[in-house]
Coordinates of C-alpha atoms in Angstrom, one line a residue:
X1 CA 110.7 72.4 14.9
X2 CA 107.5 71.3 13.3
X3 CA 106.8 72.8 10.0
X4 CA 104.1 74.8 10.0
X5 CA 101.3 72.9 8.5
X6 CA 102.0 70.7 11.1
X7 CA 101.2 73.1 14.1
X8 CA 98.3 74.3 12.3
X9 CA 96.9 70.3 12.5
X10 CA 97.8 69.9 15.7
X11 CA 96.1 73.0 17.0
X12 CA 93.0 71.7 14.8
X13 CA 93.2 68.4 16.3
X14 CA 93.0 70.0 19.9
X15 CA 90.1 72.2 19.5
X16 CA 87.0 70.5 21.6
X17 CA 84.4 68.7 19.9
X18 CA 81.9 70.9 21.5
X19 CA 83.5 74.2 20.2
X20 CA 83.4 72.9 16.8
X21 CA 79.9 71.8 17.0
X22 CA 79.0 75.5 18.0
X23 CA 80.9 76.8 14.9
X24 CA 79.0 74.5 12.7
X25 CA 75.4 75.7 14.1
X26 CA 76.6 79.5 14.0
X27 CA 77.0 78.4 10.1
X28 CA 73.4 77.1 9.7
X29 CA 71.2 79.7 11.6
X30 CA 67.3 78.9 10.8
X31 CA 64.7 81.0 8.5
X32 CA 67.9 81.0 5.8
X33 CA 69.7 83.7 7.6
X34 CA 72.8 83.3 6.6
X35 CA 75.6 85.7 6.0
X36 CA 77.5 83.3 3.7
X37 CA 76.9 82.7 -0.4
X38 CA 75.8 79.0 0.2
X39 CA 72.1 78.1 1.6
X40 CA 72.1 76.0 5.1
X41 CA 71.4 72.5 3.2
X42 CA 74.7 73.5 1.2
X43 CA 76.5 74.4 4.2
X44 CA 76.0 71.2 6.3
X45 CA 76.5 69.2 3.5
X46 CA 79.8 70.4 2.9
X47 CA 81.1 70.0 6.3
X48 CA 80.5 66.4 6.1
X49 CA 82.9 66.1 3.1
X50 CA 86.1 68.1 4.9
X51 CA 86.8 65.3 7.2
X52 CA 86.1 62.4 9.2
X53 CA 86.0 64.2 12.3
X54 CA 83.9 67.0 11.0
X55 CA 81.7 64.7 9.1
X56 CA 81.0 62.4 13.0
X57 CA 80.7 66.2 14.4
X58 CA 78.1 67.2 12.0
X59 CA 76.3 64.0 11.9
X60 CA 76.1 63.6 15.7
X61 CA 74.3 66.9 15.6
X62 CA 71.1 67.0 15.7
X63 CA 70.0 71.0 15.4
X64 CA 72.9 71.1 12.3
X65 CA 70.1 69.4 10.5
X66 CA 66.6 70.8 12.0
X67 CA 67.0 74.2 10.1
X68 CA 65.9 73.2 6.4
X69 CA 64.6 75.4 4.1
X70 CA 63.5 74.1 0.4
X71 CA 63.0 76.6 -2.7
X72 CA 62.6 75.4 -6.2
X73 CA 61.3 76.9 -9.2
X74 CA 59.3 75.3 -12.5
X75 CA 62.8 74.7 -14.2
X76 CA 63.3 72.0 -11.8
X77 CA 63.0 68.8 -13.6
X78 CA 61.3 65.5 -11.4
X79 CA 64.0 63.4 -10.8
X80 CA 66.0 66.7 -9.3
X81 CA 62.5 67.2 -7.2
X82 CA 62.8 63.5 -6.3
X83 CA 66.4 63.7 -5.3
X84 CA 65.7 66.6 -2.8
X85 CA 62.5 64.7 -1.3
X86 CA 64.8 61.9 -0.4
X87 CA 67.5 64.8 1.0
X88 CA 65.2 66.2 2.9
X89 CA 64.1 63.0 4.3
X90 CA 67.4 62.2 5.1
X91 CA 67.6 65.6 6.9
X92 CA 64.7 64.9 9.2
X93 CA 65.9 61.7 10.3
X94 CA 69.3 63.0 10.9
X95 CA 67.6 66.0 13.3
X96 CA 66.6 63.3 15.9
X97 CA 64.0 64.6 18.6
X98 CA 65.3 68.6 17.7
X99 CA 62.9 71.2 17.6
X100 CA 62.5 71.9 13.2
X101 CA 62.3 74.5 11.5
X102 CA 60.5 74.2 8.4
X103 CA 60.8 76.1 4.9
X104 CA 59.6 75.2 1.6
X105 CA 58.8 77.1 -1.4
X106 CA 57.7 75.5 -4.9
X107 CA 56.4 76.4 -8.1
X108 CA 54.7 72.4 -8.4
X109 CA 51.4 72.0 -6.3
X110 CA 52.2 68.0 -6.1
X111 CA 55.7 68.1 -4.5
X112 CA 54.8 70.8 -1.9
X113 CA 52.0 67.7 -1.1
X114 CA 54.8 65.0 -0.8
X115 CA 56.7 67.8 0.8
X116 CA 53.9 68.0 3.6
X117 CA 53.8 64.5 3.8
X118 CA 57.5 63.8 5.0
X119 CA 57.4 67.0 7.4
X120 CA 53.5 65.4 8.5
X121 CA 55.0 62.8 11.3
X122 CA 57.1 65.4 12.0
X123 CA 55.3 68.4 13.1
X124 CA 54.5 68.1 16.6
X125 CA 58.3 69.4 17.1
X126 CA 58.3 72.4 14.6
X127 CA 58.2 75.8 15.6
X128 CA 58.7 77.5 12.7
X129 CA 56.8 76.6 9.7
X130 CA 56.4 77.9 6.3
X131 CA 55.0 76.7 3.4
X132 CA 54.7 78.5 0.4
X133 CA 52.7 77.2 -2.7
X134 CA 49.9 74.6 -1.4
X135 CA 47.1 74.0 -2.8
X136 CA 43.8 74.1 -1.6
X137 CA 43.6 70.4 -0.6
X138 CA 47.1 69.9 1.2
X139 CA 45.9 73.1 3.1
X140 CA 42.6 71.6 4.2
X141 CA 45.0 68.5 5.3
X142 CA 47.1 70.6 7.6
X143 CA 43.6 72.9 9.1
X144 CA 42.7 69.6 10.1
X145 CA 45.9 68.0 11.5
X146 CA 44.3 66.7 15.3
X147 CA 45.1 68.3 18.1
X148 CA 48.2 69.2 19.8
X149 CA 49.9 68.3 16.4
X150 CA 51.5 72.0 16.1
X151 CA 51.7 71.9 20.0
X152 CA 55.3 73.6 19.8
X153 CA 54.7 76.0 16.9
X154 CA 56.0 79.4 17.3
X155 CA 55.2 81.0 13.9
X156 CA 53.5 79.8 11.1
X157 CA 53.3 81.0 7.2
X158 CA 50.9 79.5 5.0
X159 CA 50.4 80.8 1.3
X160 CA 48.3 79.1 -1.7
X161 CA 48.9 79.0 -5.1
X162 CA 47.7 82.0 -6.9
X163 CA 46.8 79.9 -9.5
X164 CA 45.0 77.0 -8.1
X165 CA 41.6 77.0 -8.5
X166 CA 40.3 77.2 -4.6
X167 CA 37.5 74.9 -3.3
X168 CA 34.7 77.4 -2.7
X169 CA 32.9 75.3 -0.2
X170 CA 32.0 77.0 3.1
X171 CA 34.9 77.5 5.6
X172 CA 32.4 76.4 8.6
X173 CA 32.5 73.2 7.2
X174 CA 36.1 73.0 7.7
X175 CA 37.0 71.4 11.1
X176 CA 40.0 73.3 12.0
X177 CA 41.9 71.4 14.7
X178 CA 45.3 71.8 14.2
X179 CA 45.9 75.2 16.5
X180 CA 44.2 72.9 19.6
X181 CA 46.5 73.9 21.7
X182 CA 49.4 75.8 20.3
X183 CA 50.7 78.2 23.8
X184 CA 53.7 79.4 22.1
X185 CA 52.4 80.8 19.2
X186 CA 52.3 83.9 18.5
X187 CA 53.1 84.7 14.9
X188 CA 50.4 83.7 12.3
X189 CA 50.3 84.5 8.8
X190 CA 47.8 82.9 6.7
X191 CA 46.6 83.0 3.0
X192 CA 44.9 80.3 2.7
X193 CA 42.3 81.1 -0.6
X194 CA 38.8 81.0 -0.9
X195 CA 37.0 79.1 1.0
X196 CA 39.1 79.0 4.1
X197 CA 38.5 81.9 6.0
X198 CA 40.3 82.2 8.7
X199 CA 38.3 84.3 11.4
X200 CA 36.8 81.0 12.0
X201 CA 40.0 79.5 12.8
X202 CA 40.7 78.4 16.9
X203 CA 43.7 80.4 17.0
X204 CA 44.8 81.7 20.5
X205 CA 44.3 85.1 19.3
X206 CA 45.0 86.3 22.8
X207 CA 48.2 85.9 22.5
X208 CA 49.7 87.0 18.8
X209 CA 51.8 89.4 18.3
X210 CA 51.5 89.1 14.6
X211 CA 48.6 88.7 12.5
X212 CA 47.9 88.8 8.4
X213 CA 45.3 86.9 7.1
X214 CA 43.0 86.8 3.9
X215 CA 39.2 86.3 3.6
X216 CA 36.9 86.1 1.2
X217 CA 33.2 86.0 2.9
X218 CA 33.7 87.4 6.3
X219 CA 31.3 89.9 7.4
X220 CA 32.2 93.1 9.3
X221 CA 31.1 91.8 12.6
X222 CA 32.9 88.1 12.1
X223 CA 36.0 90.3 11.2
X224 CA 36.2 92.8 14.2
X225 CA 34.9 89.9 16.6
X226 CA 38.0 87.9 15.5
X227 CA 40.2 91.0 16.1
X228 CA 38.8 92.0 19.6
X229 CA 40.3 88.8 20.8
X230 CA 43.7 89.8 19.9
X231 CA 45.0 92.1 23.0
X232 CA 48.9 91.4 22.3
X233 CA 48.1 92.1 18.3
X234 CA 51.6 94.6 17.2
X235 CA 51.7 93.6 13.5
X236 CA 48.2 93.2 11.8
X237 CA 47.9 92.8 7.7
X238 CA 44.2 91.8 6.4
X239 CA 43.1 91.5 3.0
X240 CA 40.4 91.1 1.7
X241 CA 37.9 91.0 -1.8
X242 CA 35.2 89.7 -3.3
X243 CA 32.6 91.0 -0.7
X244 CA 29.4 90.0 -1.4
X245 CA 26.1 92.5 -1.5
X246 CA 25.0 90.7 1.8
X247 CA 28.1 91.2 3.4
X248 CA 27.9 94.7 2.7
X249 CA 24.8 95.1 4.6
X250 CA 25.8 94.3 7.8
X251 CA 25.4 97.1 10.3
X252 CA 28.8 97.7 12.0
X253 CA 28.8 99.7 15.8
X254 CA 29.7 103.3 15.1
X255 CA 31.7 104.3 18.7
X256 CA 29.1 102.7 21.1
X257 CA 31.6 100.1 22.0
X258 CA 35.2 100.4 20.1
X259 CA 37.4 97.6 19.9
X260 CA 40.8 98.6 21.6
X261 CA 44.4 97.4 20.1
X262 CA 46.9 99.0 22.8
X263 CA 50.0 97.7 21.2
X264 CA 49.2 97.9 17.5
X265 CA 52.1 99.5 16.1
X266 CA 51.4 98.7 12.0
X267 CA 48.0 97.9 10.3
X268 CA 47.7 97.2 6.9
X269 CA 44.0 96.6 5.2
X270 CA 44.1 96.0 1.5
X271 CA 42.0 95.4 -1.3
X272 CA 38.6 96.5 1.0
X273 CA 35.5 97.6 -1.2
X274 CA 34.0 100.5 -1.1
X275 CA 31.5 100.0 -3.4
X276 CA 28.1 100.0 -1.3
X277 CA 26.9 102.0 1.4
X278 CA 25.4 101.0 4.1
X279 CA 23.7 103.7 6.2
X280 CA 24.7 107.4 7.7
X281 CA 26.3 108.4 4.6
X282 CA 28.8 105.6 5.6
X283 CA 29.9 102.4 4.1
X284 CA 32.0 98.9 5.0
X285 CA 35.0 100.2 5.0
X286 CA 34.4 103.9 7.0
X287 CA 32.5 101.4 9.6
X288 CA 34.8 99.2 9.9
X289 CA 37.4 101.7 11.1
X290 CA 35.2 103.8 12.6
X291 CA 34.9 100.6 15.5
X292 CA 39.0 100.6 16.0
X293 CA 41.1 102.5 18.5
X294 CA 44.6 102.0 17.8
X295 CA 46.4 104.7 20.5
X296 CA 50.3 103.1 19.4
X297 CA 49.3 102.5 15.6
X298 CA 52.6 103.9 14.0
X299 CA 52.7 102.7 10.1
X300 CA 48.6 102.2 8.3
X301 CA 48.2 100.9 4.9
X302 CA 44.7 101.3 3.3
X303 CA 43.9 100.3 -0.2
X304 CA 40.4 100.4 -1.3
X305 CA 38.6 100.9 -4.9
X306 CA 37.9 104.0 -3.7
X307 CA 39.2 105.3 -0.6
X308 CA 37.3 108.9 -0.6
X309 CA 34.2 107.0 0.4
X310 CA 35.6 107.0 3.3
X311 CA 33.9 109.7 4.9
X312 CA 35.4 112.2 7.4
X313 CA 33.2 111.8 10.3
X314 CA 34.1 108.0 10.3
X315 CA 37.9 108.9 10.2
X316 CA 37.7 111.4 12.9
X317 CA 36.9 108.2 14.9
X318 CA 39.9 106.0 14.2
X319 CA 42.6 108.7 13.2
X320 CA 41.9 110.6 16.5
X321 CA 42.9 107.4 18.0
X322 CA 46.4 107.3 16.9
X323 CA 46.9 111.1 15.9
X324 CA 49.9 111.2 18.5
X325 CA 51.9 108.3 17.0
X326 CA 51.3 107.7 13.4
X327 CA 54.0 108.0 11.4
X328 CA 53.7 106.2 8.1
X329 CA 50.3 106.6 6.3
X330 CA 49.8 104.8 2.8
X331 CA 46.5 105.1 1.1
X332 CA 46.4 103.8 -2.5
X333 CA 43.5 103.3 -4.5
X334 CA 42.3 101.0 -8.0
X335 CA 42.4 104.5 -10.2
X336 CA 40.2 103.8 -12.6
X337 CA 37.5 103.5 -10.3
X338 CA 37.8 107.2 -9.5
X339 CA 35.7 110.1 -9.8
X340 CA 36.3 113.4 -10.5
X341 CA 34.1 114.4 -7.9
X342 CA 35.3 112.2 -5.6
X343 CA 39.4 113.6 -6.6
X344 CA 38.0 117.0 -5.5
X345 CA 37.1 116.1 -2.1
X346 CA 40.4 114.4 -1.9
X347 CA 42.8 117.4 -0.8
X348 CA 40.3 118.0 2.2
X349 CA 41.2 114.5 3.5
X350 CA 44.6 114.3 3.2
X351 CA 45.2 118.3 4.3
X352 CA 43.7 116.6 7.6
X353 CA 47.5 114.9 7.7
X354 CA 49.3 118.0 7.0
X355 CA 48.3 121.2 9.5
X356 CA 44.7 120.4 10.3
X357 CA 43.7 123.3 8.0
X358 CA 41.1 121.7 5.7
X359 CA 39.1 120.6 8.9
X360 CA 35.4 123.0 10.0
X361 CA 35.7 124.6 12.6
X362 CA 33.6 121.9 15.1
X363 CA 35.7 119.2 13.4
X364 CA 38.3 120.8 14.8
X365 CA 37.6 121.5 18.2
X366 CA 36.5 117.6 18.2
X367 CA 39.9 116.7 17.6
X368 CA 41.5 118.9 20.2
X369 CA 42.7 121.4 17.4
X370 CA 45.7 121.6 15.6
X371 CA 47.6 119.3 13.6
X372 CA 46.2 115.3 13.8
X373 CA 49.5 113.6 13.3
X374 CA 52.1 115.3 14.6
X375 CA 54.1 112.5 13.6
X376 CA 53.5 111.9 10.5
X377 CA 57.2 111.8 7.9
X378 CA 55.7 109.5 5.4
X379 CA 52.7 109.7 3.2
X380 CA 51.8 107.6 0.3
X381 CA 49.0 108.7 -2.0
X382 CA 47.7 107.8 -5.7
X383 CA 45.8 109.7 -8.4
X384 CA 46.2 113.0 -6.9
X385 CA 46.6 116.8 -8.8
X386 CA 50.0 117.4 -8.6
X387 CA 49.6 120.7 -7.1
X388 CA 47.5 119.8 -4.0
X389 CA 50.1 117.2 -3.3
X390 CA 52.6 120.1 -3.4
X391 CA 50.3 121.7 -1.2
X392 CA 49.9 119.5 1.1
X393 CA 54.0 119.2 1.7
X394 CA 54.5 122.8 1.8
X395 CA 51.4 123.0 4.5
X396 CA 53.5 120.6 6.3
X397 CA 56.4 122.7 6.1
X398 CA 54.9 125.6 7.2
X399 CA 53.4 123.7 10.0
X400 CA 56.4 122.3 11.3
X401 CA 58.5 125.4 11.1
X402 CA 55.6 127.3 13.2
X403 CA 55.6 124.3 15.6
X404 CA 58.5 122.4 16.7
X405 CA 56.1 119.6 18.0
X406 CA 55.5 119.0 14.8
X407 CA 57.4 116.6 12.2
X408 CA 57.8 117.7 8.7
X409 CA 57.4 115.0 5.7
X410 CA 60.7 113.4 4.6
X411 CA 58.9 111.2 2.5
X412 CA 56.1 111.3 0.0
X413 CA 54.9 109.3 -3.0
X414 CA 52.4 109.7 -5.3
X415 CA 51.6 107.1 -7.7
X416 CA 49.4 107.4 -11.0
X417 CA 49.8 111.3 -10.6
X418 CA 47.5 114.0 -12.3
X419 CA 48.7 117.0 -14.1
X420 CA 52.1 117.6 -15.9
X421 CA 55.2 117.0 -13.2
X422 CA 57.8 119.8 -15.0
X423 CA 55.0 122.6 -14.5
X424 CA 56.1 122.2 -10.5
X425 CA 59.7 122.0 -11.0
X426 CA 60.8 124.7 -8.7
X427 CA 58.2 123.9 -5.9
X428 CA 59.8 120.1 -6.3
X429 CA 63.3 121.4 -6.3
X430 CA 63.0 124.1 -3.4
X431 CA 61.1 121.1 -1.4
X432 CA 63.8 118.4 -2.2
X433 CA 66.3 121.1 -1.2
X434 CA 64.7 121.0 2.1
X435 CA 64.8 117.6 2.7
X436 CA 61.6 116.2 1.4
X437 CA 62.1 113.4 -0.6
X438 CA 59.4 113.4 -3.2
X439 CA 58.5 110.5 -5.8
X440 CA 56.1 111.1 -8.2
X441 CA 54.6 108.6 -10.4
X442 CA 52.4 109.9 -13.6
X443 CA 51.3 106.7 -15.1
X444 CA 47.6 108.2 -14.7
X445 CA 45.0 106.3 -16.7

């Protein structure tokens, strides 16, 4: 009888080539999904070294090696940055005609350049691309790739260095070629710095799902024309700074003609000013939301210098829209640039979340009545009293018991708090006891 080593060999030795060659790609999934300690370059690599059959298996593979994802740091020393540019060159030629998948993350501006340029010949067959850490130039390089260069491209992430000092030239003048045609894709996130923006990009807005973006000089209208082209939006993240006082007096549409998102499920709009009005008692940002309708929007994220400018009749218009669904709001402001009138008007907007009860009485009958988000479990707030926080949870309570429509809060945060936090122990404790989960932050400055 054959020893048992011996069995074990020989039932190696029969498995099908093609089996093992599924094993291997099950081992190297793409985007660095891996349930295993090592990365995918470290996996492959290693199944080239068990064997001689495994190492022909692996190299006659092509989609082992068109999953490759690159992460340094500034510890990395050149000739170890050097090395993996020839590695990863190796890696592309190894992945034949496959369809790539692309990572890379560095610290150093130049070798995310030489980076771009081995993955440049290259990305005609990549669907998934990510580069995190370009600067402003190599950026410019890959806006202007000619057409039907990212023709398979599924989702893209682009993010600059923080750091770099961005090329402030106009973004018209920026011939932005590379998303002529790309009809797969549908996932676009893009950070490009100043001087890029990125409503001007071609993009086939029609058809992503996905959408986060910064700008630096887009006006209202530029920004809601870009987003009235996105039907199929789900996922949308702008940011935005630096507005300038022309900008700011643009004239947005009030409710005349809204711009409709059916599938919007999560909208995040961060770092918006609120500095200048414009007209009505409004300003950019009440405007801007005021032309929205987002009837699925489940999870928005507001952060503004001062989000109590946003006045309630502008509100009324976008909230009412998604009243039925929201679940998740978070609205965090700069605090310093807070006022103390502007903290007492402040409970009146957010009691609009809880029961309804801070709204007049022909506010109220404009919104149907009642609570506006039913839905509503999360709230996220900064700069706040402590005690009309408190009020606002119990008010929840109180309005969920009385109605079992209506969701109580299981979560709430409050970040730079006002007041002393062990004055409210019992009102924390009983709430906690009742399932609200309560964070409070008093870092106020």
């Amino acid at each position: 009888m054959d020893p048992p080593t011996e069995i074990i060999q020989k039932s190696y030795m029969n498995v099908p080539t093609e089996i093992i060659r599924k094993i291997f790609l099950e081992l190297c999934p793409p985007q660095k999904q891996t349930k295993f300690p090592l990365k995918p370059n470290q996996i492959r690599v290693s199944l080239t070294h068990v064997s001689s059959r495994w190492r022909v298996v692996a190299l006659a593979t092509p989609e082992l090696w068109a999953n490759i994802f690159i992460e340094t740091d500034k510890h990395w020393h050149q000739p170890n940055l050097s090395r993996l540019l020839d590695l990863v060159n190796i890696w592309i030629s190894r992945s034949g005609h496959s369809t790539l998948s692309f990572d890379a993350e560095a610290d150093d501006h130049s070798f995310m350049s030489s980076v771009f340029d081995l993955i440049l010949p290259h990305t005609h067959r990549c669907s998934f691309l990510r580069l995190f850490g370009l600067d402003s130039a190599t950026t410019r390089r890959l806006l202007s790739l000619p057409p039907r260069s990212l023709f398979s491209l599924q989702r893209i992430i682009i993010v600059g260095r923080d750091s770099q000092p961005y090329d402030t030239s106009p973004s018209e003048d920026l011939p932005i070629t590379a998303f002529q045609p790309c009809p797969q894709l549908c996932h676009a996130i893009l950070f490009c710095g100043r001087g890029i923006d990125v409503t001007h990009f071609n993009l086939p807005w029609h058809q992503l799902t996905t959408l986060a973006f910064s700008t630096y000089s887009a006006s209202p209208d530029t920004l809601l024309g870009a987003l009235s082209k996105c039907i199929s939006l789900i996922h949308c993240d702008i940011r935005i700074s630096d507005i300038s006082p022309l900008v700011l007096q643009s004239i947005l549409p009030l409710s005349d003609d809204p711009i409709v998102l059916p599938f919007l499920q999560s909208l995040s709009l961060l770092n918006f000013s609120s500095s200048s009005d414009i007209h009505d008692g409004g300003n950019w940002d009440s405007h801007f939301l005021a032309a929205l309708r987002c009837p699925t929007l489940r999870e928005f994220t507001f952060t503004s210098s001062n989000p109590i400018s946003l006045s309630l009749p502008f509100l009324q218009l976008f909230y009412k829209s998604c009243s039925e669904t929201l679940e998740s709001l978070d609205l965090i402001g700069s605090p310093y640039n807070y006022l103390p009138e502007t903290l007492r008007l402040l409970p009146r907007l957010i009691m609009l979340f809880a029961d309804g009860s801070s709204l007049l009485p022909h506010e109220a009958q404009q919104l149907g009545g009642g609570t506006l988000t039913p839905r509503l479990t999360k709230l996220t707030l900064r700069g706040v009293e402590i005690g009309e926080f408190l009020d606002v949870a119990e008010a929840r309570v109180k309005a969920a018991r009385a109605n079992p429509n209506i969701a109580s809060f299981t979560q709430m945060s409050l970040f730079d708090a006002r007041g002393d936090q062990s004055e409210y122990t019992a009102r924390l404790t009983a709430l906690r006891g009742i399932g609200v989960n309560i964070g409070i932050n008093a870092n106020w400055e």
